[in-house]
């Protein structure tokens, strides 16, 4: 899985799921405070970034999609499926916990478990490792985080959150390198606000027997109740396909190509 000697920026602090993925890809890794900050570093330094794009339970990561939309020069170059195991970790026994810190996705994924704890304050954080860091300095609290983060921040009491369905987060590698040779491609499209415009856009894939793997809509912040669409599809890069999609869009952005990969622990 390892890439070049370039720096890889990840969502910190140390011990996050992003950190684990970044370390599997390269030796030089650096934490950043937010996903938006990672995009900025990629633009400014011509290095790599690792960001989550979707979770199999909670769906898309909006900050990642919006970053791809805002930064014309940033593309997806890799995609890695990472299995998520969440632990409730603390320095105190579970009965002594008054607060739980974590990232919104982890909180949502552990919703049923948290409800069983009763009247517990839930505090959102930027990442699960930030939650572990905060819990390490707040003795009446716990974090929903990875086992690695719990060990990193010396949270010795750990309870694994059992889940009924597989929990996978897909991470992408972003860079200023535009690739077209992967088995999957990503685009963003703004379409006319008129009947049939989305049908006409995605109909291009059906007409060519191309599998569309993913589609999400996100609001255009400078245009109320208007949206852009993020789409991933399989197959070879085809200039004529891009032209057909462009003809049905107000704007079309090609956002890179990759081969889906599975995370392999080090």
Coordinates of C-alpha atoms in Angstrom, one line a residue:
X1 CA 0.0 0.0 0.0
X2 CA 2.9 2.3 0.6
X3 CA 3.3 5.4 -1.6
X4 CA 6.2 7.8 -2.3
X5 CA 8.3 9.7 0.3
X6 CA 5.9 12.7 0.3
X7 CA 4.3 13.8 3.5
X8 CA 0.8 12.6 4.2
X9 CA -1.4 14.8 6.2
X10 CA -4.2 13.2 8.3
X11 CA -7.0 14.2 10.7
X12 CA -5.3 14.3 14.1
X13 CA -4.3 14.2 16.8
X14 CA -2.3 11.0 17.0
X15 CA -4.3 7.8 17.3
X16 CA -7.1 8.6 14.9
X17 CA -8.4 6.1 12.3
X18 CA -7.0 8.5 9.7
X19 CA -3.6 8.2 11.4
X20 CA -3.6 4.4 11.0
X21 CA -4.5 4.7 7.3
X22 CA -1.8 7.3 6.8
X23 CA 0.9 5.2 8.4
X24 CA 0.0 2.3 6.2
X25 CA 0.6 4.5 3.2
X26 CA 3.9 6.3 4.0
X27 CA 6.6 7.0 6.6
X28 CA 6.3 10.8 6.9
X29 CA 2.8 11.6 8.4
X30 CA 1.6 14.8 10.0
X31 CA -1.6 15.6 11.8
X32 CA -4.0 18.5 11.0
X33 CA -6.8 20.0 13.0
X34 CA -9.6 19.5 10.4
X35 CA -10.4 18.0 7.0
X36 CA -10.5 21.5 5.5
X37 CA -7.0 22.1 6.9
X38 CA -5.8 19.0 5.1
X39 CA -7.1 20.2 1.8
X40 CA -5.3 23.5 2.4
X41 CA -2.0 21.8 3.1
X42 CA -2.3 19.7 -0.1
X43 CA -2.9 22.8 -2.2
X44 CA -0.1 24.7 -0.5
X45 CA 2.6 22.0 -0.3
X46 CA 1.9 19.6 -3.2
X47 CA 1.9 16.7 -0.7
X48 CA -0.8 14.1 0.1
X49 CA -3.8 14.0 2.4
X50 CA -5.9 11.2 3.9
X51 CA -9.5 12.0 4.6
X52 CA -12.7 9.9 5.2
X53 CA -15.3 10.2 2.5
X54 CA -18.1 7.8 3.6
X55 CA -19.1 5.3 6.3
X56 CA -21.1 2.2 5.6
X57 CA -23.5 3.1 8.4
X58 CA -23.6 6.8 8.5
X59 CA -23.1 7.7 4.9
X60 CA -21.0 10.6 3.4
X61 CA -18.6 12.9 5.1
X62 CA -19.8 16.3 4.0
X63 CA -16.6 18.2 4.7
X64 CA -14.7 15.9 2.4
X65 CA -17.2 16.2 -0.4
X66 CA -17.3 20.0 -0.1
X67 CA -13.5 20.1 -0.1
X68 CA -13.3 18.3 -3.3
X69 CA -15.9 20.7 -4.8
X70 CA -14.1 23.9 -3.6
X71 CA -10.6 22.9 -4.7
X72 CA -10.4 22.5 -8.4
X73 CA -6.7 21.4 -8.3
X74 CA -7.3 18.5 -5.8
X75 CA -8.1 15.0 -7.0
X76 CA -8.7 11.5 -5.6
X77 CA -5.8 9.1 -6.2
X78 CA -6.5 6.2 -3.9
X79 CA -9.5 4.7 -1.9
X80 CA -9.0 2.4 1.1
X81 CA -11.7 0.6 3.0
X82 CA -10.9 0.6 6.7
X83 CA -12.8 -1.6 9.2
X84 CA -14.0 0.4 12.2
X85 CA -14.0 -1.0 15.8
X86 CA -15.2 1.5 18.4
X87 CA -14.4 1.3 22.1
X88 CA -15.7 3.2 25.0
X89 CA -12.5 4.1 26.8
X90 CA -11.9 5.9 30.1
X91 CA -9.6 6.2 33.1
X92 CA -12.5 5.3 35.4
X93 CA -15.1 2.5 35.7
X94 CA -18.1 2.7 33.4
X95 CA -20.4 3.5 36.3
X96 CA -18.5 6.6 37.1
X97 CA -18.7 8.2 33.7
X98 CA -20.6 11.5 33.4
X99 CA -19.5 12.6 29.9
X100 CA -18.6 10.9 26.6
X101 CA -16.5 12.7 23.9
X102 CA -16.4 11.6 20.3
X103 CA -16.7 12.4 16.6
X104 CA -20.4 12.7 15.4
X105 CA -20.1 9.6 13.2
X106 CA -18.8 7.5 16.1
X107 CA -21.6 8.9 18.4
X108 CA -24.2 7.9 15.8
X109 CA -22.7 4.5 15.3
X110 CA -22.8 3.9 19.1
X111 CA -26.2 5.4 19.6
X112 CA -27.9 2.3 21.1
X113 CA -25.0 1.6 23.4
X114 CA -25.0 5.2 24.7
X115 CA -28.8 5.1 25.3
X116 CA -28.2 2.2 27.7
X117 CA -25.8 4.3 29.8
X118 CA -28.7 6.6 30.8
X119 CA -28.3 10.3 31.4
X120 CA -24.8 10.8 30.0
X121 CA -23.7 14.1 28.4
X122 CA -22.4 13.6 24.9
X123 CA -19.8 16.1 23.6
X124 CA -18.8 16.2 19.9
X125 CA -15.2 16.5 18.8
X126 CA -13.3 16.9 15.6
X127 CA -11.9 13.3 15.7
X128 CA -12.0 10.2 17.8
X129 CA -8.4 10.7 18.8
X130 CA -9.2 14.2 20.0
X131 CA -12.0 12.6 22.1
X132 CA -9.4 10.2 23.6
X133 CA -7.1 13.1 24.4
X134 CA -9.9 15.0 26.2
X135 CA -11.0 12.0 28.1
X136 CA -7.4 11.4 29.3
X137 CA -7.6 14.9 31.0
X138 CA -11.2 14.6 32.3
X139 CA -11.5 11.9 34.9
X140 CA -15.3 11.8 34.9
X141 CA -15.4 11.2 31.2
X142 CA -14.9 8.6 28.4
X143 CA -14.2 8.6 24.7
X144 CA -15.6 6.6 21.8
X145 CA -12.4 5.9 19.9
X146 CA -10.2 3.2 18.5
X147 CA -8.3 0.7 20.7
X148 CA -5.1 2.4 19.5
X149 CA -6.2 5.8 20.6
X150 CA -7.2 4.4 24.0
X151 CA -3.8 2.9 24.4
X152 CA -2.1 6.1 23.1
X153 CA -3.9 8.2 25.8
X154 CA -3.7 5.6 28.6
X155 CA -7.4 5.0 28.9
X156 CA -7.2 1.6 30.5
X157 CA -10.9 0.8 30.9
X158 CA -12.2 -0.3 27.5
X159 CA -15.5 -1.7 26.4
X160 CA -15.9 -2.7 22.7
X161 CA -19.1 -1.5 21.1
X162 CA -20.8 -4.4 19.4
X163 CA -22.5 -3.6 16.2
X164 CA -25.1 -5.6 14.2
X165 CA -23.8 -4.5 10.8
X166 CA -20.3 -4.2 9.4
X167 CA -18.8 -0.8 10.1
X168 CA -16.4 0.3 7.3
X169 CA -15.1 3.8 6.6
X170 CA -13.7 4.5 3.2
X171 CA -10.7 6.8 3.2
X172 CA -9.4 8.6 0.1
X173 CA -5.9 9.9 -0.7
X174 CA -6.1 13.4 -2.1
X175 CA -3.4 15.2 -4.1
X176 CA -2.8 17.6 -7.0
X177 CA -2.0 14.6 -9.3
X178 CA -4.8 14.0 -11.8
X179 CA -5.0 10.3 -12.7
X180 CA -7.3 8.6 -15.2
X181 CA -6.1 5.0 -15.2
X182 CA -8.0 3.5 -12.3
X183 CA -11.0 1.2 -12.4
X184 CA -13.2 3.8 -10.7
X185 CA -13.7 7.5 -11.5
X186 CA -15.3 10.4 -9.7
X187 CA -17.0 13.5 -11.0
X188 CA -19.0 16.5 -9.7
X189 CA -21.8 18.0 -11.7
X190 CA -24.0 21.1 -11.4
X191 CA -27.1 20.5 -13.5
X192 CA -29.9 22.8 -14.8
X193 CA -32.8 23.4 -12.3
X194 CA -35.4 21.9 -14.6
X195 CA -37.5 18.7 -15.0
X196 CA -35.5 15.7 -16.2
X197 CA -32.0 17.2 -15.8
X198 CA -30.8 14.6 -13.3
X199 CA -32.4 11.8 -15.4
X200 CA -30.6 13.1 -18.5
X201 CA -27.3 13.1 -16.6
X202 CA -27.4 9.6 -15.1
X203 CA -29.0 8.3 -18.2
X204 CA -25.7 8.6 -20.0
X205 CA -24.3 5.8 -17.7
X206 CA -27.3 3.6 -18.4
X207 CA -27.1 4.1 -22.2
X208 CA -23.4 3.0 -22.1
X209 CA -24.0 0.2 -19.6
X210 CA -21.7 1.8 -17.1
X211 CA -22.2 1.0 -13.4
X212 CA -22.7 4.1 -11.2
X213 CA -21.3 3.2 -7.8
X214 CA -22.2 6.2 -5.7
X215 CA -24.2 9.5 -5.9
X216 CA -24.7 12.2 -3.3
X217 CA -26.1 15.7 -3.5
X218 CA -24.7 18.7 -1.5
X219 CA -26.0 22.3 -1.4
X220 CA -24.3 25.1 -3.4
X221 CA -23.7 27.5 -0.6
X222 CA -23.8 30.6 -2.8
X223 CA -27.0 29.6 -4.4
X224 CA -29.9 28.7 -2.1
X225 CA -31.8 25.4 -2.8
X226 CA -29.4 24.5 -5.6
X227 CA -27.1 21.5 -5.4
X228 CA -24.1 19.8 -6.9
X229 CA -23.9 16.0 -7.4
X230 CA -20.9 13.8 -6.5
X231 CA -20.8 10.6 -8.6
X232 CA -18.5 7.6 -8.8
X233 CA -18.6 5.1 -11.6
X234 CA -16.7 2.1 -12.8
X235 CA -14.9 1.4 -16.1
X236 CA -12.2 3.0 -18.2
X237 CA -11.7 6.7 -18.7
X238 CA -13.5 7.8 -21.8
X239 CA -13.3 11.3 -23.3
X240 CA -16.5 10.9 -25.2
X241 CA -18.3 9.9 -21.9
X242 CA -17.0 13.1 -20.3
X243 CA -18.2 15.2 -23.2
X244 CA -21.7 13.7 -22.9
X245 CA -21.8 14.4 -19.2
X246 CA -20.5 17.9 -19.8
X247 CA -23.2 18.6 -22.4
X248 CA -25.8 17.8 -19.7
X249 CA -24.2 19.9 -17.0
X250 CA -23.9 23.6 -16.2
X251 CA -20.4 22.6 -14.9
X252 CA -18.6 19.3 -14.7
X253 CA -15.5 18.5 -12.7
X254 CA -13.4 15.4 -13.1
X255 CA -12.1 14.5 -9.6
X256 CA -9.8 11.6 -10.2
X257 CA -9.4 7.9 -10.6
X258 CA -8.4 5.1 -8.3
X259 CA -8.6 1.3 -7.6
X260 CA -10.5 0.5 -4.5
X261 CA -8.3 -1.1 -1.8
X262 CA -8.7 -2.9 1.5
X263 CA -6.7 -1.8 4.5
X264 CA -3.9 -4.2 5.6
X265 CA -2.7 -3.8 9.2
X266 CA 1.0 -3.2 9.6

